[in-house]
Amino acid sequence: MNCDFSIGETDKRIYGSFVEHIGRCVYGGIYDPTCPEADNLGFRKDVISMTKELGVPIVRYPGGNFVSGYNWEDGIGPKEKRPKRSELAWFATETNEIGTDEFAEWCRRADTQAMMAVNLGTRGPDAARNLVEYCNRHSGSYWSDLRGKNGYKNPHDIKLWCLGNEMDGPWQIGHKKAEEYGRVALEAGKLMKWVDPSIELVACGSSSMKMQTFGQWEATVLEEAYDVCDYISLHIYFDNIEDNLPNFLAKSVEMDSFIETVVSTCDYIKGKNRKNKTINLSFDEWNIWYHAAAANEAYMRKRTWDIAPAFNEDIYNFEDALLFGSMILSLLRHADRVKIACLAQLVNVIAPIMTINGGGSYKQSIYYPFLHASKYGRGKVLRTLTQCGKYDSKDYTDVPILDTIAVENEENSELTIFAVNKDLEEDVFTRFSLQGYEGYEVFEHIVMQNNDGKAVNSIERPNVILPISMPLSDNGRLETVLPKLSWNVLRFRRKSTN
């Protein structure tokens, strides 16, 4: 590794997350007035505390599939006057007890910023520009003055906006063809930026690289809406339904390929149309998702229209945390173009944080790689040349046993190497060559490892999966052992001369 071989600076927004009106993410998740941990507005202080610990800089809201049928006006004003709606994305009843103002207030309490999505499914440019006016204009107009009457005199000042969600998916409310979506995104984006020229906009990319529309969708949308868009979105979820661990851990290779393909498409349209602006990437949905699949399908078939049903609540095991860690490394490896990323989601629904209605919470296995990356993975990302063994799996070839990336924090004069050892059988003895970092030594080696790959945390046993600090080699030498099937954080700093 050489200090001059830099990929780029991390944008802190790659450590974002996602709160959608689905299951118990909002009601019972960030908001539960029955909980002893609730504050004066009913927000769970334990969830706020963990959100702060994770250092989440942005949170996407209110969806997701939910947003494509959402009337944002339902969620403002006196709560007793807000309508209950049949919510068609997840076949639940939406009470609208939490809406735009409440979420903006939750963001302030959680030290984060909202990344707001507008409905381009059942609605369009008019509702979108009105929402921007409601959130961002100081006063002197109908919507800004209404916000003041609703108790929020100062603007919410939301700077990052999503132009709909997964509009190429047939499951999406108001599903559109690429040309149709591109046109409405252009017109909505145009009006939104006329209201507030300082905002940034994310256009919908294809909802999955497995979609037949993938690739051509991005190209067509950018042909239409390039001038108003600043980013295009990517979404990916991995599963281990086949219970094939080597193949599962190799899936980060697919994530790398996904990113690079979308970058190529953006740059092709830029060159073809002789544009000066570069479109960067917003990976605003990513995670592992499969544990609750059967229960989810059964619930969706019943259509009981419950309020905040326990839904999509994957319980993550140790194996999941390893691929999850590699997915974070994939984001860092592309820090030059991936400027935004949102772990989907924050609480209860495919999430690192789990709560019990009425009180009690715990951290899932995936919480810890996210925490470490957010805490130590901010700064200059360096290319790592890793010499290690490789393996072939069912769907992938030449998969490196070690997945690594390095990040330099110049302000703290620290260097961090993140590493996932994917070897099922062997610990790996590792030496580090830090060119340009003479005099640096290891001062901390954090390891997360478990001999039971199916182990999980729970409310009764919250620390089954927990990172530990490993003993260091003599004199802080640049070598260590990475245990088999492990997530590793190695922190370096200049050796003291005292």
Tab-separated table of C-alpha atoms in Angstrom, residues 12-450:
chain	number	residue	atom	x	y	z
A	12	LYS	CA	-19.469	11.048	5.015
A	13	ARG	CA	-22.879	10.424	3.450
A	14	ILE	CA	-21.871	6.878	2.459
A	15	TYR	CA	-22.640	6.007	6.071
A	16	GLY	CA	-26.291	6.946	5.679
A	17	SER	CA	-29.326	4.836	6.536
A	18	PHE	CA	-33.011	4.561	5.705
A	19	VAL	CA	-36.312	4.909	7.582
A	20	GLU	CA	-39.386	3.852	5.633
A	21	HIS	CA	-43.006	3.551	6.681
A	22	ILE	CA	-42.863	-0.244	6.635
A	23	GLY	CA	-43.456	-2.723	9.442
A	24	ARG	CA	-42.109	-1.489	12.777
A	25	CYS	CA	-39.440	0.808	11.361
A	26	VAL	CA	-41.302	4.019	12.249
A	27	TYR	CA	-43.994	2.914	14.717
A	28	GLY	CA	-42.245	0.824	17.353
A	29	GLY	CA	-38.858	1.709	15.872
A	30	ILE	CA	-37.912	5.369	15.979
A	31	TYR	CA	-41.261	6.232	17.602
A	32	ASP	CA	-42.939	4.473	20.512
A	33	PRO	CA	-44.614	6.692	23.116
A	34	THR	CA	-45.390	3.596	25.251
A	35	CYS	CA	-41.695	2.941	25.775
A	36	PRO	CA	-40.001	4.087	29.020
A	37	GLU	CA	-37.147	5.230	26.745
A	38	ALA	CA	-39.453	7.642	24.875
A	39	ASP	CA	-38.779	11.378	24.970
A	40	ASN	CA	-41.397	14.131	25.163
A	41	LEU	CA	-42.426	13.568	21.517
A	42	GLY	CA	-42.508	9.780	21.749
A	43	PHE	CA	-39.152	9.166	20.040
A	44	ARG	CA	-37.162	6.280	21.454
A	45	LYS	CA	-34.027	7.616	23.116
A	46	ASP	CA	-32.308	4.233	22.923
A	47	VAL	CA	-32.669	4.261	19.115
A	48	ILE	CA	-31.491	7.872	18.942
A	49	SER	CA	-28.458	6.962	21.063
A	50	MET	CA	-27.504	4.052	18.801
A	51	THR	CA	-28.056	6.178	15.695
A	52	LYS	CA	-25.651	8.740	17.129
A	53	GLU	CA	-23.154	6.013	18.005
A	54	LEU	CA	-23.254	4.799	14.398
A	55	GLY	CA	-22.582	8.354	13.232
A	56	VAL	CA	-25.325	8.249	10.606
A	57	PRO	CA	-25.099	11.546	8.640
A	58	ILE	CA	-28.244	11.180	6.478
A	59	VAL	CA	-31.429	9.123	6.673
A	60	ARG	CA	-33.572	8.505	3.602
A	61	TYR	CA	-37.325	8.965	4.181
A	62	PRO	CA	-40.264	8.083	3.833
A	63	GLY	CA	-39.537	5.309	1.310
A	64	GLY	CA	-38.944	3.112	-0.540
A	65	ASN	CA	-42.003	1.580	-2.112
A	66	PHE	CA	-44.135	3.446	0.407
A	67	VAL	CA	-43.391	6.846	-1.124
A	68	SER	CA	-44.943	5.971	-4.498
A	69	GLY	CA	-48.441	6.039	-2.994
A	70	TYR	CA	-47.864	8.634	-0.280
A	71	ASN	CA	-49.644	11.968	0.011
A	72	TRP	CA	-47.219	13.986	2.109
A	73	GLU	CA	-49.946	16.427	3.127
A	74	ASP	CA	-51.577	13.604	5.133
A	75	GLY	CA	-48.663	13.746	7.589
A	76	ILE	CA	-48.740	17.422	8.587
A	77	GLY	CA	-50.946	19.508	10.850
A	78	PRO	CA	-52.872	18.436	13.971
A	79	LYS	CA	-52.487	14.694	14.509
A	80	GLU	CA	-56.127	14.208	15.399
A	81	LYS	CA	-57.103	15.475	11.941
A	82	ARG	CA	-54.715	13.297	9.956
A	83	PRO	CA	-56.380	10.546	7.903
A	84	LYS	CA	-55.709	6.849	8.173
A	85	ARG	CA	-54.920	5.386	4.763
A	86	SER	CA	-54.811	1.947	3.172
A	87	GLU	CA	-51.120	1.656	2.351
A	88	LEU	CA	-50.750	-0.345	-0.867
A	89	ALA	CA	-47.001	-0.928	-0.951
A	90	TRP	CA	-47.005	-3.154	2.152
A	91	PHE	CA	-50.762	-3.725	2.645
A	92	ALA	CA	-50.887	-2.016	6.020
A	93	THR	CA	-52.846	0.847	7.554
A	94	GLU	CA	-50.891	4.107	7.757
A	95	THR	CA	-52.002	6.307	10.654
A	96	ASN	CA	-49.905	9.315	9.563
A	97	GLU	CA	-49.053	9.986	13.199
A	98	ILE	CA	-45.481	10.581	12.022
A	99	GLY	CA	-44.922	12.775	8.983
A	100	THR	CA	-42.528	15.301	7.494
A	101	ASP	CA	-42.293	17.666	10.475
A	102	GLU	CA	-41.897	14.900	13.037
A	103	PHE	CA	-39.232	13.159	11.003
A	104	ALA	CA	-37.303	16.401	10.540
A	105	GLU	CA	-37.455	16.884	14.306
A	106	TRP	CA	-36.274	13.309	14.892
A	107	CYS	CA	-33.306	14.017	12.609
A	108	ARG	CA	-32.368	17.040	14.697
A	109	ARG	CA	-32.490	14.955	17.874
A	110	ALA	CA	-30.456	12.157	16.270
A	111	ASP	CA	-27.785	14.552	14.889
A	112	THR	CA	-28.505	13.566	11.313
A	113	GLN	CA	-29.996	15.058	8.137
A	114	ALA	CA	-33.060	13.995	6.163
A	115	MET	CA	-32.739	12.652	2.614
A	116	MET	CA	-36.296	13.172	1.411
A	117	ALA	CA	-38.021	11.225	-1.360
A	118	VAL	CA	-40.899	12.585	-3.431
A	119	ASN	CA	-43.793	10.600	-4.884
A	120	LEU	CA	-43.437	10.208	-8.640
A	121	GLY	CA	-45.723	7.170	-8.718
A	122	THR	CA	-49.243	8.451	-8.116
A	123	ARG	CA	-48.196	12.102	-8.061
A	124	GLY	CA	-45.722	14.350	-9.828
A	125	PRO	CA	-44.010	17.740	-10.196
A	126	ASP	CA	-46.661	19.824	-8.426
A	127	ALA	CA	-46.679	17.838	-5.170
A	128	ALA	CA	-42.883	17.610	-5.306
A	129	ARG	CA	-42.275	21.336	-5.621
A	130	ASN	CA	-44.842	22.059	-2.894
A	131	LEU	CA	-43.013	19.720	-0.512
A	132	VAL	CA	-39.703	21.485	-1.194
A	133	GLU	CA	-41.407	24.813	-0.520
A	134	TYR	CA	-42.917	23.469	2.702
A	135	CYS	CA	-39.556	22.178	3.927
A	136	ASN	CA	-37.087	24.769	2.685
A	137	ARG	CA	-38.590	28.190	2.084
A	138	HIS	CA	-38.300	30.468	5.105
A	139	SER	CA	-41.681	32.221	4.906
A	140	GLY	CA	-43.921	34.333	2.715
A	141	SER	CA	-45.647	31.589	0.720
A	142	TYR	CA	-48.624	29.319	1.328
A	143	TRP	CA	-46.655	26.170	2.123
A	144	SER	CA	-43.864	27.814	4.121
A	145	ASP	CA	-46.382	29.774	6.183
A	146	LEU	CA	-48.385	26.585	6.769
A	147	ARG	CA	-45.245	24.960	8.170
A	148	GLY	CA	-44.985	27.889	10.557
A	149	LYS	CA	-48.601	27.437	11.637
A	150	ASN	CA	-47.824	23.764	12.242
A	151	GLY	CA	-45.197	24.731	14.797
A	152	TYR	CA	-42.011	24.881	12.728
A	153	LYS	CA	-41.145	28.482	12.021
A	154	ASN	CA	-37.632	27.720	10.792
A	155	PRO	CA	-37.163	25.741	7.564
A	156	HIS	CA	-36.172	22.094	7.739
A	157	ASP	CA	-33.561	22.955	5.088
A	158	ILE	CA	-33.425	19.513	3.447
A	159	LYS	CA	-30.727	19.509	0.786
A	160	LEU	CA	-30.848	15.977	-0.648
A	161	TRP	CA	-33.907	14.658	-2.518
A	162	CYS	CA	-34.818	11.405	-4.270
A	163	LEU	CA	-36.927	11.621	-7.420
A	164	GLY	CA	-39.179	8.664	-6.645
A	165	ASN	CA	-38.206	5.063	-5.987
A	166	GLU	CA	-37.528	1.963	-8.129
A	167	MET	CA	-39.779	3.163	-10.910
A	168	ASP	CA	-38.801	0.327	-13.291
A	169	GLY	CA	-40.214	-2.283	-10.890
A	170	PRO	CA	-43.649	-3.689	-11.871
A	171	TRP	CA	-44.403	-3.938	-8.124
A	172	GLN	CA	-44.042	-0.160	-7.817
A	173	ILE	CA	-47.166	1.970	-7.447
A	174	GLY	CA	-47.214	4.071	-10.618
A	175	HIS	CA	-44.588	1.927	-12.378
A	176	LYS	CA	-43.228	3.655	-15.475
A	177	LYS	CA	-41.202	3.013	-18.594
A	178	ALA	CA	-37.790	4.643	-18.710
A	179	GLU	CA	-38.862	7.429	-21.081
A	180	GLU	CA	-41.925	8.198	-18.953
A	181	TYR	CA	-39.956	8.302	-15.751
A	182	GLY	CA	-37.136	10.339	-17.290
A	183	ARG	CA	-39.584	13.005	-18.409
A	184	VAL	CA	-41.401	13.300	-15.071
A	185	ALA	CA	-38.085	13.293	-13.201
A	186	LEU	CA	-36.866	16.133	-15.397
A	187	GLU	CA	-39.977	18.232	-14.869
A	188	ALA	CA	-40.205	17.536	-11.121
A	189	GLY	CA	-36.520	18.208	-10.673
A	190	LYS	CA	-36.732	21.424	-12.640
A	191	LEU	CA	-39.519	22.811	-10.451
A	192	MET	CA	-37.885	21.609	-7.232
A	193	LYS	CA	-34.643	23.407	-8.098
A	194	TRP	CA	-36.561	26.514	-9.105
A	195	VAL	CA	-37.991	26.574	-5.577
A	196	ASP	CA	-34.574	25.919	-4.011
A	197	PRO	CA	-31.523	25.952	-6.320
A	198	SER	CA	-29.273	24.672	-3.518
A	199	ILE	CA	-30.771	21.165	-3.375
A	200	GLU	CA	-29.247	18.023	-4.903
A	201	LEU	CA	-31.338	15.416	-6.720
A	202	VAL	CA	-31.053	11.645	-7.054
A	203	ALA	CA	-32.646	10.015	-10.106
A	204	CYS	CA	-33.897	6.443	-9.894
A	205	GLY	CA	-31.600	3.883	-11.416
A	206	SER	CA	-32.870	0.397	-12.104
A	207	SER	CA	-34.188	-1.308	-8.989
A	208	SER	CA	-31.760	-4.222	-9.428
A	209	MET	CA	-28.960	-5.316	-11.712
A	210	LYS	CA	-31.027	-8.496	-12.224
A	211	MET	CA	-33.792	-6.518	-13.937
A	212	GLN	CA	-34.063	-6.822	-17.715
A	213	THR	CA	-34.270	-3.038	-17.775
A	214	PHE	CA	-30.870	-2.623	-16.071
A	215	GLY	CA	-28.360	-0.612	-18.045
A	216	GLN	CA	-30.699	0.641	-20.715
A	217	TRP	CA	-32.894	2.145	-17.997
A	218	GLU	CA	-30.026	4.227	-16.594
A	219	ALA	CA	-28.980	5.364	-20.061
A	220	THR	CA	-32.499	6.410	-21.064
A	221	VAL	CA	-33.259	8.196	-17.787
A	222	LEU	CA	-30.012	10.142	-17.989
A	223	GLU	CA	-30.686	11.057	-21.611
A	224	GLU	CA	-33.888	12.711	-20.407
A	225	ALA	CA	-32.984	14.115	-16.989
A	226	TYR	CA	-29.194	14.558	-16.972
A	227	ASP	CA	-29.270	18.326	-16.514
A	228	VAL	CA	-31.330	18.340	-13.301
A	229	CYS	CA	-29.834	15.227	-11.672
A	230	ASP	CA	-26.725	15.076	-9.532
A	231	TYR	CA	-26.758	11.346	-8.721
A	232	ILE	CA	-28.326	8.132	-9.905
A	233	SER	CA	-29.402	5.436	-7.453
A	234	LEU	CA	-28.328	1.817	-7.048
A	235	HIS	CA	-30.102	-0.815	-4.947
A	236	ILE	CA	-28.820	-4.274	-4.053
A	237	TYR	CA	-29.709	-7.008	-1.571
A	238	PHE	CA	-27.920	-10.338	-1.163
A	239	ASP	CA	-29.178	-13.588	0.329
A	240	ASN	CA	-27.873	-16.955	1.440
A	241	ILE	CA	-31.024	-18.953	0.807
A	242	GLU	CA	-28.925	-21.801	-0.620
A	243	ASP	CA	-26.836	-21.858	2.577
A	244	ASN	CA	-23.650	-21.900	0.503
A	245	LEU	CA	-21.206	-19.859	2.570
A	246	PRO	CA	-18.285	-19.613	0.084
A	247	ASN	CA	-20.671	-18.429	-2.630
A	248	PHE	CA	-22.444	-16.064	-0.237
A	249	LEU	CA	-19.213	-14.387	0.863
A	250	ALA	CA	-18.159	-13.996	-2.781
A	251	LYS	CA	-21.150	-11.809	-3.612
A	252	SER	CA	-19.236	-8.614	-2.852
A	253	VAL	CA	-17.521	-9.229	-6.221
A	254	GLU	CA	-20.943	-8.724	-7.816
A	255	MET	CA	-21.392	-5.464	-5.940
A	256	ASP	CA	-18.085	-4.182	-7.332
A	257	SER	CA	-19.196	-5.087	-10.845
A	258	PHE	CA	-22.580	-3.412	-10.340
A	259	ILE	CA	-20.996	-0.122	-9.319
A	260	GLU	CA	-18.498	-0.146	-12.164
A	261	THR	CA	-21.198	-0.866	-14.745
A	262	VAL	CA	-23.336	2.058	-13.603
A	263	VAL	CA	-20.301	4.363	-13.565
A	264	SER	CA	-19.580	3.350	-17.171
A	265	THR	CA	-23.161	4.089	-18.201
A	266	CYS	CA	-23.114	7.528	-16.562
A	267	ASP	CA	-19.833	8.401	-18.264
A	268	TYR	CA	-21.059	7.109	-21.626
A	269	ILE	CA	-24.055	9.477	-21.528
A	270	LYS	CA	-21.799	12.307	-20.356
A	271	GLY	CA	-19.452	11.800	-23.314
A	272	LYS	CA	-22.174	11.093	-25.860
A	273	ASN	CA	-24.006	14.319	-25.035
A	274	ARG	CA	-20.863	16.383	-24.364
A	275	LYS	CA	-21.823	17.249	-20.814
A	276	ASN	CA	-19.445	18.898	-18.362
A	277	LYS	CA	-21.127	17.648	-15.210
A	278	THR	CA	-20.273	14.193	-13.836
A	279	ILE	CA	-23.122	12.097	-12.433
A	280	ASN	CA	-22.092	10.350	-9.234
A	281	LEU	CA	-23.736	7.408	-7.486
A	282	SER	CA	-26.193	7.152	-4.606
A	283	PHE	CA	-26.254	3.565	-3.331
A	284	ASP	CA	-29.340	4.398	-1.327
A	285	GLU	CA	-30.484	0.839	-0.584
A	286	TRP	CA	-28.089	-1.957	0.303
A	287	ASN	CA	-28.129	-4.840	2.757
A	288	ILE	CA	-28.611	-8.565	3.210
A	289	TRP	CA	-32.243	-9.663	3.078
A	290	TYR	CA	-33.678	-13.180	3.162
A	291	HIS	CA	-34.334	-14.532	6.657
A	292	ALA	CA	-37.945	-13.326	6.904
A	293	ALA	CA	-38.862	-13.937	3.250
A	294	ALA	CA	-41.380	-16.749	3.795
A	295	ALA	CA	-43.166	-14.926	6.622
A	296	ASN	CA	-43.270	-11.747	4.543
A	297	GLU	CA	-44.908	-13.482	1.587
A	298	ALA	CA	-47.520	-15.039	3.880
A	299	TYR	CA	-48.334	-11.653	5.406
A	300	MET	CA	-48.630	-9.949	2.015
A	301	ARG	CA	-51.084	-12.609	0.819
A	302	LYS	CA	-53.349	-12.143	3.860
A	303	ARG	CA	-53.722	-8.360	3.473
A	304	THR	CA	-54.932	-7.848	7.025
A	305	TRP	CA	-54.196	-4.086	6.877
A	306	ASP	CA	-52.531	-4.069	10.289
A	307	ILE	CA	-50.936	-0.998	11.804
A	308	ALA	CA	-47.139	-1.397	12.021
A	309	PRO	CA	-47.068	-5.199	11.698
A	310	ALA	CA	-43.886	-7.102	12.597
A	311	PHE	CA	-42.693	-7.451	9.026
A	312	ASN	CA	-39.357	-7.989	7.246
A	313	GLU	CA	-37.573	-8.428	10.570
A	314	ASP	CA	-34.490	-10.360	9.506
A	315	ILE	CA	-32.427	-11.666	12.412
A	316	TYR	CA	-28.828	-11.501	11.206
A	317	ASN	CA	-26.252	-14.148	12.016
A	318	PHE	CA	-22.473	-13.951	12.121
A	319	GLU	CA	-22.075	-15.075	8.498
A	320	ASP	CA	-24.262	-12.181	7.394
A	321	ALA	CA	-21.953	-9.749	9.176
A	322	LEU	CA	-18.964	-10.958	7.133
A	323	LEU	CA	-20.568	-10.288	3.737
A	324	PHE	CA	-22.017	-7.078	5.148
A	325	GLY	CA	-18.475	-5.976	5.981
A	326	SER	CA	-17.317	-6.740	2.456
A	327	MET	CA	-20.213	-4.697	1.065
A	328	ILE	CA	-18.951	-1.706	3.051
A	329	LEU	CA	-15.465	-2.274	1.614
A	330	SER	CA	-16.983	-2.255	-1.879
A	331	LEU	CA	-18.490	1.176	-1.194
A	332	LEU	CA	-15.121	2.451	0.034
A	333	ARG	CA	-13.316	0.962	-2.973
A	334	HIS	CA	-15.424	3.232	-5.167
A	335	ALA	CA	-15.255	6.363	-3.025
A	336	ASP	CA	-14.395	8.432	-6.089
A	337	ARG	CA	-17.920	7.923	-7.467
A	338	VAL	CA	-20.135	6.541	-4.666
A	339	LYS	CA	-20.899	9.681	-2.683
A	340	ILE	CA	-24.093	8.582	-0.923
A	341	ALA	CA	-25.155	5.227	0.508
A	342	CYS	CA	-28.064	4.242	2.740
A	343	LEU	CA	-28.108	1.033	4.727
A	344	ALA	CA	-31.649	-0.262	4.380
A	345	GLN	CA	-32.942	0.056	6.995
A	346	LEU	CA	-32.108	1.575	10.385
A	347	VAL	CA	-34.376	-0.146	12.897
A	348	ASN	CA	-36.403	-3.401	13.063
A	349	VAL	CA	-36.899	-3.860	9.312
A	350	ILE	CA	-33.763	-5.557	7.876
A	351	ALA	CA	-31.830	-3.428	10.334
A	352	PRO	CA	-28.817	-3.242	12.654
A	353	ILE	CA	-31.005	-2.037	15.543
A	354	MET	CA	-33.848	-4.117	16.961
A	355	THR	CA	-36.441	-2.979	19.485
A	356	ILE	CA	-39.198	-4.516	21.552
A	357	ASN	CA	-42.501	-2.617	21.543
A	358	GLY	CA	-42.841	-0.900	24.892
A	359	GLY	CA	-39.139	-1.144	25.767
A	360	GLY	CA	-35.910	-3.037	25.207
A	361	SER	CA	-33.476	-3.033	22.291
A	362	TYR	CA	-30.302	-4.698	21.063
A	363	LYS	CA	-27.660	-4.538	18.348
A	364	GLN	CA	-27.561	-7.091	15.534
A	365	SER	CA	-24.370	-8.630	14.137
A	366	ILE	CA	-24.293	-6.181	11.206
A	367	TYR	CA	-24.247	-3.227	13.608
A	368	TYR	CA	-20.553	-3.587	14.331
A	369	PRO	CA	-18.940	-3.507	10.858
A	370	PHE	CA	-21.064	-0.438	10.103
A	371	LEU	CA	-19.996	1.188	13.375
A	372	HIS	CA	-16.293	0.532	12.729
A	373	ALA	CA	-16.392	1.794	9.152
A	374	SER	CA	-18.338	4.911	10.076
A	375	LYS	CA	-15.980	5.619	12.978
A	376	TYR	CA	-12.622	4.827	11.373
A	377	GLY	CA	-13.359	4.862	7.632
A	378	ARG	CA	-13.517	8.596	6.992
A	379	GLY	CA	-10.698	10.230	5.076
A	380	LYS	CA	-8.519	9.319	2.109
A	381	VAL	CA	-9.214	5.848	0.714
A	382	LEU	CA	-6.067	4.062	-0.470
A	383	ARG	CA	-5.713	1.286	-2.989
A	384	THR	CA	-4.500	-1.918	-1.379
A	385	LEU	CA	-2.576	-4.590	-3.258
A	386	THR	CA	-3.360	-7.789	-1.405
A	387	GLN	CA	-1.372	-10.903	-2.201
A	388	CYS	CA	-3.436	-13.840	-1.011
A	389	GLY	CA	-5.051	-17.052	-2.124
A	390	LYS	CA	-8.204	-17.129	-4.231
A	391	TYR	CA	-11.099	-19.522	-4.585
A	392	ASP	CA	-13.910	-20.400	-6.975
A	393	SER	CA	-17.506	-20.786	-5.831
A	394	LYS	CA	-20.779	-21.766	-7.464
A	395	ASP	CA	-21.266	-18.407	-9.202
A	396	TYR	CA	-17.909	-16.635	-8.923
A	397	THR	CA	-14.267	-17.267	-9.821
A	398	ASP	CA	-10.963	-15.905	-8.516
A	399	VAL	CA	-12.465	-14.594	-5.296
A	400	PRO	CA	-9.731	-13.238	-2.982
A	401	ILE	CA	-9.577	-14.931	0.423
A	402	LEU	CA	-8.800	-11.541	1.961
A	403	ASP	CA	-10.962	-8.514	1.191
A	404	THR	CA	-9.161	-5.306	2.234
A	405	ILE	CA	-9.222	-1.526	1.988
A	406	ALA	CA	-7.326	1.228	3.814
A	407	VAL	CA	-8.396	4.707	4.906
A	408	GLU	CA	-6.091	7.473	6.115
A	409	ASN	CA	-7.394	10.044	8.580
A	410	GLU	CA	-4.882	12.862	8.127
A	411	GLU	CA	-6.415	14.974	10.888
A	412	ASN	CA	-5.726	12.283	13.489
A	413	SER	CA	-2.541	10.989	11.787
A	414	GLU	CA	-4.093	7.519	11.741
A	415	LEU	CA	-4.378	4.788	9.153
A	416	THR	CA	-6.998	2.043	9.299
A	417	ILE	CA	-7.008	-1.217	7.348
A	418	PHE	CA	-10.296	-3.099	7.166
A	419	ALA	CA	-10.049	-6.795	6.292
A	420	VAL	CA	-12.445	-9.705	5.910
A	421	ASN	CA	-10.892	-13.170	6.027
A	422	LYS	CA	-13.217	-15.404	3.991
A	423	ASP	CA	-11.249	-18.596	4.549
A	424	LEU	CA	-13.472	-21.231	6.149
A	425	GLU	CA	-10.613	-23.265	7.596
A	426	GLU	CA	-7.420	-21.245	8.050
A	427	ASP	CA	-6.198	-18.228	9.942
A	428	VAL	CA	-4.104	-15.986	7.709
A	429	PHE	CA	-0.735	-14.634	8.824
A	430	THR	CA	-0.477	-11.143	7.341
A	431	ARG	CA	2.360	-8.657	6.849
A	432	PHE	CA	1.719	-5.029	5.947
A	433	SER	CA	3.849	-2.854	3.681
A	434	LEU	CA	2.956	0.775	4.395
A	435	GLN	CA	4.869	2.839	1.857
A	436	GLY	CA	4.897	6.472	2.868
A	437	TYR	CA	3.927	5.664	6.461
A	438	GLU	CA	7.371	5.081	7.907
A	439	GLY	CA	7.389	4.806	11.672
A	440	TYR	CA	3.740	3.681	11.886
A	441	GLU	CA	2.769	0.823	14.186
A	442	VAL	CA	-0.374	-1.116	15.000
A	443	PHE	CA	-1.999	0.239	18.140
A	444	GLU	CA	-5.341	-1.585	17.946
A	445	HIS	CA	-6.643	-4.739	16.285
A	446	ILE	CA	-10.415	-5.178	16.566
A	447	VAL	CA	-11.759	-8.604	15.603
A	448	MET	CA	-15.250	-9.981	15.245
A	449	GLN	CA	-15.194	-13.769	14.980
A	450	ASN	CA	-17.460	-16.615	16.026
